[in-house]
Amino acid sequence: MESQRSFLIIGLALVSFLLWQQWQKEYGPQPVQQVQTEQAEQVSQGVPSFDDAQSEDVPTGDSMPAAKPMASASNANRIIEVKTDGLDLRIDLLGGDVITADLLKFPVTQGSEEPYSLLRSGNGLYVAQSGLIGANGPDASSSGRPVYRTESNFYEMTGDTLEVPLVWKNDQGLTVTKTFIFKKDHYEVAVNYTVQNNSGAVANVQQYAQLKQVIDAEDDGNMFMPTYRGAAYSTEDDRYQKYTFDDIEDDKLRETTKAGWAGMLEHYFVSAWVPPQDQVNTIYSRNISNQYAVIGVLMPAAAINSGETKTLSSTLYMGPKDQEKLVQIARGLDLTVDYGILWWISQPLFSLLTFLHSLVNNWGVAIILITIVVKGAMYWLTKKQYESMARMRNLAPKMQQLKDRFGDDRQKMSQSMMELYKKEKVNPMGGCLPLVLQMPIFLALYWVLMESVELRHADFALWITDLSVKDPYFVLPILTGASMYLLQKLQPTTITDPMQQKIMQFMPVAMSVFFLWFPAGLVLYWLVSNIITLVQAKMIYASMEKRGIK
């Protein structure tokens, strides 16, 4: 009894602590933003800016630079805009970096005209950088990164494809054309470097591509709904590996592998550099003064003979975590939809959810249907669990007699209990085993509902217009708490201590408060699951009564 009481008190204390933490985040005092300091540090910390060549941004390649200093570009003409059907980009001609990427089909909030900014400049800096280093690479110049030239400062897609060429030349006869190739209905962008060597000597270059992000940017998760924001990469041996900002601060990643990719993750979105998958690449990370985290890919060095032209390529993905499309781009990239260790269960459940959605065209109804399907498939386990619990409760008086009879003689007590279980044909683990088998499936479905971008801003019915955010009127959490209370009443308990009984009665209330911050889609899932469990329990108990099991 004492251990049960302690467990309940610890559980209640944990819920209270999580509530306090969330309240502090939402309503507590916020730290003062040192905007001027951050802006002043942008130059010194290697952040792309209008006033600095940010040599710290460039990784060390196989050899050091030999190119002459580049001419500077005026700030007014350095940024070009590229607009497609799904992307609105800003590209800095200093280095040819993508410094902002707005996802036009994904508003910040439902109904908003402001698109979600995946890549961004300013205090929350998050950019995609790439270039050529090596002995003759333009990004390896001692004066900083190259300034490209382009024919226009605005490009807009009018057909199925759009090419944006950026050109750089030096006095030695080396010409580099960095071309961004966009396709309609695609979030992956081909980035090609066409190097024309008329220098009279062999030109040695090496392509790199990296993502850089400020480390202390605000996360969109919380204690109740943890989501991952950080880096990730893939190798030939490990399809998907997280690499947190703390990992980047503590250690430099350097993995040589065939294929692979490097990316930065947010809740529903991902950016990733994917090198050619038929070559050996190096995945690396860097930390810039504990302010900015970098993860990237260093591709093989290339030697270009005089009079020769060679094209080096890579792919930049900037968009939603669309599993169907990500799996086609690179091996393991679809695992950025992070279902955790249960991904092998979650992925089939997600396929079932999308199939149900194709039938009803409503994600809320699809959630209800998949919950019915899963609970129906698990009915036989639920039945075994309830019957085993009932048999154990019926043995409670005989168990108490054994305790009174043998007292502190644990050996005789254990022997007598085993004999009693054998005589009554009761498995003491019968109530736990079905629950153990069910939990991975329900946890996998939980992660499907939390991670799938398809549910972002998905409408259901009535006041639930967005299944990815909390219920605005908290109706679903209250109903979920009520269903938990009814389940508690329906299931007899062996707890006799009045204090523990009161704590158990309070748990549905505590859980209702816990669910207040959950996305409506998840709460809908729990509510429907509880309702189905209530119906199944009534059916099971009725069947047991007919068979003489009280």
Coordinates of C-alpha atoms in Angstrom, one line a residue:
M1 CA 0.0 0.0 0.0
E2 CA 2.8 2.4 0.9
S3 CA 4.5 1.9 -2.5
Q4 CA 1.2 2.5 -4.3
R5 CA 0.6 5.7 -2.3
S6 CA 4.2 6.9 -3.1
F7 CA 3.8 6.2 -6.8
L8 CA 0.5 8.1 -7.0
I9 CA 2.0 11.1 -5.1
I10 CA 5.0 11.2 -7.4
G11 CA 2.8 11.0 -10.5
L12 CA 0.7 13.9 -9.2
A13 CA 3.8 15.9 -8.3
L14 CA 5.2 15.4 -11.8
V15 CA 1.9 16.5 -13.5
S16 CA 1.9 19.6 -11.2
F17 CA 5.5 20.4 -12.1
L18 CA 4.8 20.1 -15.9
L19 CA 1.8 22.4 -15.5
W20 CA 3.9 25.0 -13.6
Q21 CA 6.6 24.9 -16.3
Q22 CA 4.1 25.4 -19.1
W23 CA 2.5 28.3 -17.2
Q24 CA 5.9 29.9 -16.8
K25 CA 6.6 29.6 -20.5
E26 CA 3.2 31.0 -21.5
Y27 CA 2.7 33.7 -18.9
G28 CA 5.8 34.0 -16.9
P29 CA 8.4 36.9 -17.2
Q30 CA 10.3 36.7 -20.5
P31 CA 14.0 37.5 -20.8
V32 CA 14.9 40.8 -22.4
Q33 CA 16.1 40.4 -26.0
Q34 CA 19.5 41.9 -26.5
V35 CA 18.8 42.9 -30.1
Q36 CA 21.6 45.4 -30.5
T37 CA 24.2 43.0 -29.1
E38 CA 23.0 40.2 -31.4
Q39 CA 23.2 42.5 -34.4
A40 CA 26.6 43.6 -33.5
E41 CA 27.8 40.0 -33.1
Q42 CA 26.5 39.0 -36.5
V43 CA 29.6 40.3 -38.2
S44 CA 32.1 38.8 -35.8
Q45 CA 30.4 35.4 -35.6
G46 CA 30.4 34.7 -39.4
V47 CA 26.7 35.4 -40.0
P48 CA 25.9 36.4 -43.6
S49 CA 25.5 40.1 -43.6
F50 CA 25.8 43.1 -45.9
D51 CA 29.1 44.2 -44.4
D52 CA 31.2 41.0 -44.0
A53 CA 32.7 38.3 -46.2
Q54 CA 32.2 35.9 -43.2
S55 CA 35.2 33.7 -43.8
E56 CA 34.2 31.6 -40.7
D57 CA 31.3 30.2 -42.7
V58 CA 33.6 28.4 -45.1
P59 CA 34.8 24.9 -44.1
T60 CA 38.4 23.8 -44.5
G61 CA 38.9 21.7 -47.6
D62 CA 41.8 19.7 -49.0
S63 CA 43.9 22.7 -49.8
M64 CA 44.1 26.4 -49.1
P65 CA 42.9 29.2 -51.4
A66 CA 44.9 30.8 -54.1
A67 CA 42.4 33.1 -55.8
K68 CA 42.7 36.9 -55.9
P69 CA 40.4 39.1 -53.8
M70 CA 36.9 39.5 -55.2
A71 CA 35.3 42.8 -55.9
S72 CA 32.5 43.9 -53.5
A73 CA 28.9 44.3 -54.5
S74 CA 26.6 47.2 -53.4
N75 CA 24.2 46.2 -50.6
A76 CA 21.2 47.4 -52.7
N77 CA 21.9 45.0 -55.5
R78 CA 23.1 41.9 -53.6
I79 CA 19.8 40.2 -52.9
I80 CA 17.7 38.6 -55.6
E81 CA 14.2 37.2 -55.2
V82 CA 13.0 33.9 -56.7
K83 CA 9.4 32.9 -56.6
T84 CA 7.9 29.6 -57.6
D85 CA 4.5 28.0 -57.0
G86 CA 5.5 26.9 -53.5
L87 CA 8.7 28.9 -52.6
D88 CA 9.6 32.5 -52.2
L89 CA 13.4 32.8 -51.8
R90 CA 16.0 35.4 -51.2
I91 CA 19.4 34.6 -52.5
D92 CA 22.5 36.6 -51.5
L93 CA 24.9 37.1 -54.4
L94 CA 27.7 37.1 -51.8
G95 CA 28.3 33.4 -51.9
G96 CA 25.0 32.6 -53.6
D97 CA 23.4 31.5 -50.2
V98 CA 19.7 31.0 -49.7
I99 CA 19.1 33.4 -46.8
T100 CA 15.3 33.2 -46.6
A101 CA 12.8 30.6 -47.8
D102 CA 9.0 31.2 -47.3
L103 CA 6.7 28.2 -47.9
L104 CA 3.8 29.8 -49.8
K105 CA 1.4 26.9 -49.3
F106 CA 1.9 26.8 -45.5
P107 CA 0.7 29.9 -43.6
V108 CA 2.1 30.7 -40.2
T109 CA -1.4 30.4 -38.7
Q110 CA -4.5 29.0 -40.2
G111 CA -6.1 31.6 -42.4
S112 CA -3.1 33.9 -42.3
E113 CA -1.7 35.5 -45.5
E114 CA 1.8 35.3 -44.0
P115 CA 3.7 32.2 -45.2
Y116 CA 5.8 30.1 -42.9
S117 CA 9.5 31.1 -43.0
L118 CA 11.7 28.0 -43.0
L119 CA 14.9 29.7 -43.7
R120 CA 15.3 33.2 -42.3
S121 CA 17.8 36.0 -41.7
G122 CA 18.0 38.4 -38.7
N123 CA 18.1 37.4 -35.0
G124 CA 16.7 33.9 -35.7
L125 CA 19.2 33.2 -38.5
Y126 CA 18.8 29.9 -40.4
V127 CA 20.4 29.8 -43.9
A128 CA 21.5 27.4 -46.5
Q129 CA 25.1 27.9 -47.7
S130 CA 27.1 26.3 -50.4
G131 CA 30.2 26.9 -52.5
L132 CA 33.5 25.7 -53.9
I133 CA 36.7 25.6 -51.9
G134 CA 40.0 24.1 -52.7
A135 CA 43.1 25.6 -54.2
N136 CA 41.1 27.4 -56.9
G137 CA 37.7 27.5 -55.3
P138 CA 36.1 31.0 -55.3
D139 CA 34.9 30.5 -51.7
A140 CA 38.4 29.9 -50.4
S141 CA 39.7 33.4 -51.2
S142 CA 41.5 35.1 -48.4
S143 CA 39.3 38.2 -49.0
G144 CA 36.1 36.3 -48.4
R145 CA 33.4 34.6 -50.4
P146 CA 32.8 35.4 -54.1
V147 CA 30.3 37.9 -55.4
Y148 CA 28.2 36.5 -58.2
R149 CA 26.6 38.4 -61.0
T150 CA 23.1 37.8 -62.4
E151 CA 21.0 39.3 -65.2
S152 CA 18.0 40.1 -63.0
N153 CA 17.1 40.7 -59.4
F154 CA 13.8 38.9 -59.7
Y155 CA 12.9 35.5 -61.1
E156 CA 9.4 34.0 -61.2
M157 CA 8.3 30.6 -62.4
T158 CA 5.9 30.7 -65.3
G159 CA 6.3 27.1 -66.6
D160 CA 7.2 23.8 -65.2
T161 CA 10.9 24.7 -64.5
L162 CA 12.9 27.8 -63.6
E163 CA 16.6 28.2 -63.8
V164 CA 18.5 31.0 -61.9
P165 CA 22.1 31.3 -63.0
L166 CA 24.7 33.2 -61.0
V167 CA 28.1 33.8 -62.6
W168 CA 31.5 34.5 -61.2
K169 CA 34.8 35.0 -63.0
N170 CA 38.3 35.7 -62.1
D171 CA 41.3 37.2 -63.9
Q172 CA 43.0 33.8 -64.3
G173 CA 40.3 32.6 -66.7
L174 CA 38.1 30.5 -64.3
T175 CA 34.4 30.9 -64.7
V176 CA 31.9 29.4 -62.3
T177 CA 28.1 29.4 -63.0
K178 CA 26.1 28.5 -60.0
T179 CA 22.6 27.5 -61.2
F180 CA 19.5 26.9 -59.1
I181 CA 17.0 24.7 -60.9
F182 CA 13.4 24.7 -59.6
K183 CA 10.5 22.4 -60.6
K184 CA 6.8 23.0 -60.3
D185 CA 5.2 21.2 -57.3
H186 CA 8.7 20.4 -55.9
Y187 CA 10.5 21.6 -52.8
E188 CA 13.8 20.2 -53.8
V189 CA 16.2 22.5 -55.7
A190 CA 19.1 21.3 -57.9
V191 CA 22.2 23.4 -57.3
N192 CA 24.7 22.9 -60.1
Y193 CA 28.2 24.4 -60.4
T194 CA 29.5 24.5 -64.0
V195 CA 33.2 25.3 -63.8
Q196 CA 34.8 26.4 -67.1
N197 CA 38.6 26.4 -66.9
N198 CA 40.5 28.6 -69.3
S199 CA 43.3 29.4 -67.0
G200 CA 46.0 27.3 -68.7
A201 CA 46.5 25.2 -65.6
V202 CA 44.6 22.5 -63.7
A203 CA 41.9 23.9 -61.4
N204 CA 41.3 22.1 -58.1
V205 CA 37.9 22.8 -56.5
Q206 CA 35.8 21.0 -53.9
Q207 CA 32.0 21.5 -53.3
Y208 CA 30.5 22.0 -49.9
A209 CA 27.0 22.6 -48.8
Q210 CA 25.8 23.4 -45.3
L211 CA 23.0 24.7 -43.1
K212 CA 23.6 27.2 -40.4
Q213 CA 21.3 28.2 -37.6
V214 CA 21.4 30.2 -34.4
I215 CA 21.6 27.8 -31.5
D216 CA 19.3 29.6 -29.1
A217 CA 16.3 30.1 -31.5
E218 CA 13.0 29.4 -29.8
D219 CA 11.6 25.9 -30.1
D220 CA 8.0 25.3 -30.9
G221 CA 7.7 22.3 -28.5
N222 CA 7.1 22.2 -24.8
M223 CA 7.1 19.9 -21.9
F224 CA 3.7 18.5 -22.8
M225 CA 4.4 18.1 -26.5
P226 CA 8.1 17.7 -27.0
T227 CA 9.3 18.3 -30.6
Y228 CA 12.8 18.1 -32.0
R229 CA 14.6 21.1 -33.3
G230 CA 18.2 20.5 -34.3
A231 CA 20.4 18.7 -36.8
A232 CA 20.3 15.3 -38.3
Y233 CA 22.3 13.3 -40.9
S234 CA 22.5 10.0 -42.7
T235 CA 25.3 7.6 -43.5
E236 CA 25.6 4.3 -45.3
D237 CA 25.5 2.4 -42.0
D238 CA 23.0 4.6 -40.2
R239 CA 19.9 5.8 -42.2
Y240 CA 19.0 8.5 -39.7
Q241 CA 20.8 10.0 -36.8
K242 CA 19.9 13.1 -34.7
Y243 CA 22.8 15.4 -33.9
T244 CA 21.6 18.0 -31.4
F245 CA 22.9 21.5 -31.0
D246 CA 24.6 20.3 -27.7
D247 CA 26.3 17.6 -29.7
I248 CA 27.6 20.2 -32.2
E249 CA 28.9 22.3 -29.3
D250 CA 30.6 19.4 -27.6
D251 CA 32.2 17.6 -30.6
K252 CA 32.9 18.1 -34.3
L253 CA 31.1 15.6 -36.5
R254 CA 33.2 14.1 -39.3
E255 CA 31.8 11.0 -41.0
T256 CA 33.0 9.8 -44.4
T257 CA 30.4 7.7 -46.1
K258 CA 28.9 6.8 -49.5
A259 CA 25.8 8.8 -50.2
G260 CA 24.4 10.4 -47.0
W261 CA 22.8 13.8 -46.4
A262 CA 22.8 16.5 -43.7
G263 CA 19.7 18.5 -42.5
M264 CA 18.1 20.7 -39.9
L265 CA 14.7 19.8 -38.5
E266 CA 11.7 21.6 -37.1
H267 CA 8.4 20.1 -36.0
Y268 CA 6.7 19.8 -39.4
F269 CA 9.5 21.0 -41.8
V270 CA 13.0 20.1 -42.8
S271 CA 15.9 21.5 -44.8
A272 CA 18.5 19.2 -46.1
W273 CA 21.5 19.1 -48.4
V274 CA 21.7 15.9 -50.4
P275 CA 24.9 15.3 -52.3
P276 CA 25.2 12.8 -55.3
Q277 CA 24.4 9.4 -53.8
D278 CA 26.9 7.5 -56.0
Q279 CA 30.0 9.1 -54.5
V280 CA 31.8 9.2 -51.1
N281 CA 31.0 12.3 -49.1
T282 CA 32.0 13.7 -45.7
I283 CA 29.3 14.8 -43.2
Y284 CA 30.6 17.4 -40.9
S285 CA 29.5 19.9 -38.2
R286 CA 30.9 23.1 -36.8
N287 CA 30.3 25.4 -33.9
I288 CA 30.8 29.1 -34.3
S289 CA 31.6 30.7 -31.0
N290 CA 28.8 28.8 -29.3
Q291 CA 26.3 31.0 -31.1
Y292 CA 25.7 29.2 -34.4
A293 CA 25.4 25.5 -35.3
V294 CA 26.5 24.3 -38.7
I295 CA 26.0 20.9 -40.3
G296 CA 26.9 20.1 -43.9
V297 CA 28.4 17.9 -46.6
L298 CA 31.8 18.1 -48.1
M299 CA 31.9 16.4 -51.5
P300 CA 35.0 14.9 -53.3
A301 CA 37.6 17.2 -54.7
A302 CA 37.6 17.7 -58.5
A303 CA 40.5 18.5 -60.8
I304 CA 39.5 20.3 -64.0
N305 CA 42.0 20.4 -66.8
S306 CA 42.6 23.6 -68.7
G307 CA 40.1 24.0 -71.5
E308 CA 37.7 21.6 -69.8
T309 CA 34.2 22.3 -68.3
K310 CA 32.8 20.2 -65.5
T311 CA 29.5 20.3 -63.6
L312 CA 29.3 19.5 -59.9
S313 CA 25.8 19.1 -58.4
S314 CA 23.9 18.7 -55.1
T315 CA 20.2 19.0 -54.0
L316 CA 18.7 21.4 -51.5
Y317 CA 15.3 20.4 -50.0
M318 CA 13.3 23.1 -48.2
G319 CA 9.8 22.1 -47.3
P320 CA 7.4 20.0 -45.3
K321 CA 8.1 16.5 -44.0
D322 CA 6.3 14.8 -46.8
Q323 CA 7.3 11.1 -46.4
E324 CA 6.2 10.1 -49.8
K325 CA 8.4 12.7 -51.5
L326 CA 11.3 12.6 -49.1
V327 CA 11.9 8.8 -49.5
Q328 CA 12.4 9.4 -53.2
I329 CA 15.1 12.1 -52.7
A330 CA 17.4 10.1 -50.4
R331 CA 17.6 7.0 -48.3
G332 CA 16.5 7.7 -44.8
L333 CA 15.3 11.3 -45.5
D334 CA 11.7 10.2 -44.8
L335 CA 12.8 9.3 -41.2
T336 CA 13.0 13.0 -40.4
V337 CA 9.3 12.5 -39.8
D338 CA 10.5 11.4 -36.4
Y339 CA 8.3 8.6 -35.0
G340 CA 11.1 7.5 -32.7
I341 CA 12.0 3.9 -32.1
L342 CA 8.5 2.8 -33.1
W343 CA 8.8 4.1 -36.6
W344 CA 8.3 0.6 -38.0
I345 CA 4.8 0.6 -36.5
S346 CA 4.0 4.2 -37.1
Q347 CA 4.7 4.2 -40.8
P348 CA 2.1 1.5 -41.6
L349 CA -0.4 3.3 -39.3
F350 CA 0.3 6.5 -41.2
S351 CA -0.4 4.7 -44.5
L352 CA -3.7 3.5 -43.0
L353 CA -4.6 7.0 -41.8
T354 CA -3.9 8.5 -45.3
F355 CA -6.0 5.7 -46.9
L356 CA -8.9 6.4 -44.6
H357 CA -8.5 10.2 -45.3
S358 CA -8.8 9.5 -49.0
L359 CA -12.1 7.8 -48.4
V360 CA -13.7 10.5 -46.1
N361 CA -11.6 13.6 -47.0
N362 CA -11.6 14.8 -43.4
W363 CA -8.6 14.2 -41.1
G364 CA -10.7 14.3 -37.9
V365 CA -13.0 11.6 -39.3
A366 CA -10.0 9.6 -40.4
I367 CA -8.6 9.8 -36.8
I368 CA -11.9 8.4 -35.5
L369 CA -11.9 5.6 -38.1
I370 CA -8.3 4.6 -37.4
T371 CA -9.0 4.5 -33.7
I372 CA -12.0 2.3 -34.3
V373 CA -9.9 0.0 -36.5
V374 CA -7.0 -0.3 -34.1
K375 CA -9.2 -0.7 -31.0
G376 CA -11.2 -3.3 -32.9
A377 CA -8.1 -5.2 -33.9
M378 CA -6.9 -5.2 -30.3
Y379 CA -10.3 -6.3 -28.8
W380 CA -9.2 -9.8 -28.1
L381 CA -6.2 -8.5 -26.1
T382 CA -8.5 -6.1 -24.2
K383 CA -10.9 -9.0 -23.5
K384 CA -8.1 -11.1 -22.1
Q385 CA -6.9 -8.2 -20.0
Y386 CA -10.3 -7.5 -18.4
E387 CA -11.0 -11.2 -17.8
S388 CA -7.7 -11.7 -16.1
M389 CA -8.2 -8.6 -13.9
A390 CA -11.6 -9.8 -13.0
R391 CA -10.3 -13.3 -12.0
M392 CA -7.6 -11.6 -9.9
R393 CA -10.1 -9.4 -8.1
N394 CA -12.2 -12.5 -7.4
L395 CA -9.2 -14.1 -5.7
A396 CA -8.6 -11.1 -3.4
P397 CA -10.5 -12.6 -0.4
K398 CA -8.5 -15.8 -0.7
M399 CA -5.3 -13.9 -1.0
Q400 CA -6.1 -12.0 2.1
Q401 CA -6.7 -15.3 3.9
L402 CA -3.2 -16.5 2.9
K403 CA -1.7 -13.2 4.2
D404 CA -3.5 -13.6 7.5
R405 CA -2.4 -17.3 7.7
F406 CA 1.3 -17.1 6.9
G407 CA 2.0 -13.5 8.0
D408 CA 5.7 -12.7 7.4
D409 CA 6.7 -16.1 6.1
R410 CA 7.3 -15.0 2.5
Q411 CA 8.4 -18.4 1.2
K412 CA 5.3 -20.2 2.3
M413 CA 3.2 -17.2 1.2
S414 CA 4.7 -17.4 -2.3
Q415 CA 4.2 -21.2 -2.5
S416 CA 0.6 -20.9 -1.4
M417 CA -0.1 -18.1 -3.9
M418 CA 1.4 -20.2 -6.8
E419 CA -0.7 -23.2 -5.8
L420 CA -3.8 -20.9 -5.7
Y421 CA -3.1 -19.5 -9.1
K422 CA -2.6 -23.0 -10.5
K423 CA -5.8 -24.3 -8.9
E424 CA -7.9 -21.4 -10.1
K425 CA -6.2 -21.3 -13.5
V426 CA -5.3 -17.7 -13.2
N427 CA -2.2 -16.1 -14.7
P428 CA -1.0 -13.2 -12.5
M429 CA 0.6 -11.6 -15.5
G430 CA -2.5 -12.1 -17.7
G431 CA -3.7 -8.5 -17.1
C432 CA -0.3 -7.0 -17.9
L433 CA 0.8 -8.9 -21.0
P434 CA -2.1 -7.6 -23.2
L435 CA -1.4 -4.1 -22.0
V436 CA 2.3 -4.5 -22.9
L437 CA 1.4 -5.7 -26.4
Q438 CA -1.1 -2.8 -26.9
M439 CA 1.0 0.1 -25.7
P440 CA 3.5 0.2 -28.6
I441 CA 0.7 0.4 -31.1
F442 CA -1.1 3.2 -29.3
L443 CA 2.2 5.1 -28.7
A444 CA 3.1 4.7 -32.4
L445 CA -0.3 6.1 -33.3
Y446 CA 0.3 8.9 -30.9
W447 CA 3.5 9.9 -32.7
V448 CA 1.7 9.6 -36.1
L449 CA -0.8 12.2 -35.0
M450 CA 1.8 14.5 -33.5
E451 CA 4.4 14.4 -36.3
S452 CA 2.4 14.3 -39.5
V453 CA 2.4 17.6 -41.4
E454 CA -0.8 16.6 -43.1
L455 CA -2.7 17.4 -39.8
R456 CA -1.2 20.9 -39.6
H457 CA -4.2 23.3 -40.0
A458 CA -6.5 20.4 -40.9
D459 CA -10.1 21.1 -40.3
F460 CA -12.5 18.7 -38.5
A461 CA -15.9 20.0 -37.6
L462 CA -17.8 22.7 -35.6
W463 CA -15.3 24.7 -33.5
I464 CA -12.3 22.4 -34.3
T465 CA -10.8 24.1 -37.3
D466 CA -7.2 23.1 -36.7
L467 CA -6.3 19.6 -35.4
S468 CA -2.7 20.6 -34.8
V469 CA -3.4 23.1 -32.1
K470 CA -5.2 22.9 -28.8
D471 CA -9.0 23.0 -28.6
P472 CA -9.9 26.7 -28.2
Y473 CA -12.8 26.0 -25.9
F474 CA -11.2 23.0 -24.1
V475 CA -14.3 20.8 -24.8
L476 CA -12.4 17.8 -25.9
P477 CA -10.1 17.7 -22.9
I478 CA -13.1 18.0 -20.5
L479 CA -14.9 15.2 -22.4
T480 CA -11.7 13.1 -22.3
G481 CA -11.5 13.6 -18.5
A482 CA -15.1 12.6 -18.1
S483 CA -14.6 9.5 -20.1
M484 CA -11.6 8.6 -17.9
Y485 CA -13.8 9.1 -14.8
L486 CA -16.4 6.7 -16.3
L487 CA -13.8 4.1 -17.1
Q488 CA -12.5 4.4 -13.5
K489 CA -16.0 3.9 -12.1
L490 CA -16.6 0.9 -14.4
Q491 CA -13.4 -0.9 -13.3
P492 CA -13.6 -2.1 -9.7
T493 CA -10.4 -1.4 -7.7
T494 CA -8.7 -3.3 -4.9
I495 CA -7.5 -0.1 -3.2
T496 CA -9.1 0.3 0.2
D497 CA -7.1 3.3 1.6
P498 CA -9.4 6.4 1.6
M499 CA -6.5 8.8 0.7
Q500 CA -5.4 6.7 -2.3
Q501 CA -9.0 6.4 -3.4
K502 CA -9.3 10.2 -3.4
I503 CA -6.1 10.6 -5.3
M504 CA -7.3 8.1 -7.9
Q505 CA -10.6 10.0 -8.2
F506 CA -8.6 13.2 -8.8
M507 CA -6.4 11.7 -11.6
P508 CA -9.1 12.3 -14.4
V509 CA -9.2 15.9 -13.4
A510 CA -5.4 16.2 -13.5
M511 CA -5.2 14.4 -16.8
S512 CA -7.9 16.8 -18.2
V513 CA -5.7 19.7 -17.3
F514 CA -2.7 17.9 -18.8
F515 CA -4.6 17.6 -22.1
L516 CA -5.4 21.3 -22.3
W517 CA -2.2 22.0 -24.3
F518 CA -2.4 18.9 -26.5
P519 CA -3.3 19.3 -30.2
A520 CA -7.0 18.7 -30.8
G521 CA -6.3 15.7 -33.1
L522 CA -4.4 13.9 -30.3
V523 CA -7.2 14.7 -27.7
L524 CA -9.8 13.5 -30.2
Y525 CA -7.9 10.2 -30.5
W526 CA -7.8 9.7 -26.7
L527 CA -11.4 10.6 -26.3
V528 CA -12.6 8.2 -29.0
S529 CA -10.2 5.5 -27.7
N530 CA -11.8 5.9 -24.2
I531 CA -15.3 5.8 -25.5
I532 CA -14.5 2.6 -27.5
T533 CA -12.9 1.1 -24.3
L534 CA -16.1 1.9 -22.4
V535 CA -18.2 0.1 -24.9
Q536 CA -15.8 -2.9 -25.1
A537 CA -15.7 -3.1 -21.3
K538 CA -19.5 -3.3 -21.1
M539 CA -19.5 -6.0 -23.7
I540 CA -16.8 -8.0 -22.0
Y541 CA -18.4 -7.7 -18.5
A542 CA -21.8 -8.8 -20.0
S543 CA -20.1 -11.8 -21.6
M544 CA -18.3 -12.6 -18.3
E545 CA -21.6 -12.5 -16.3
K546 CA -23.2 -15.0 -18.7
R547 CA -20.3 -17.3 -18.1
G548 CA -20.5 -16.9 -14.3
I549 CA -17.4 -14.7 -13.9
K550 CA -18.2 -11.8 -11.6

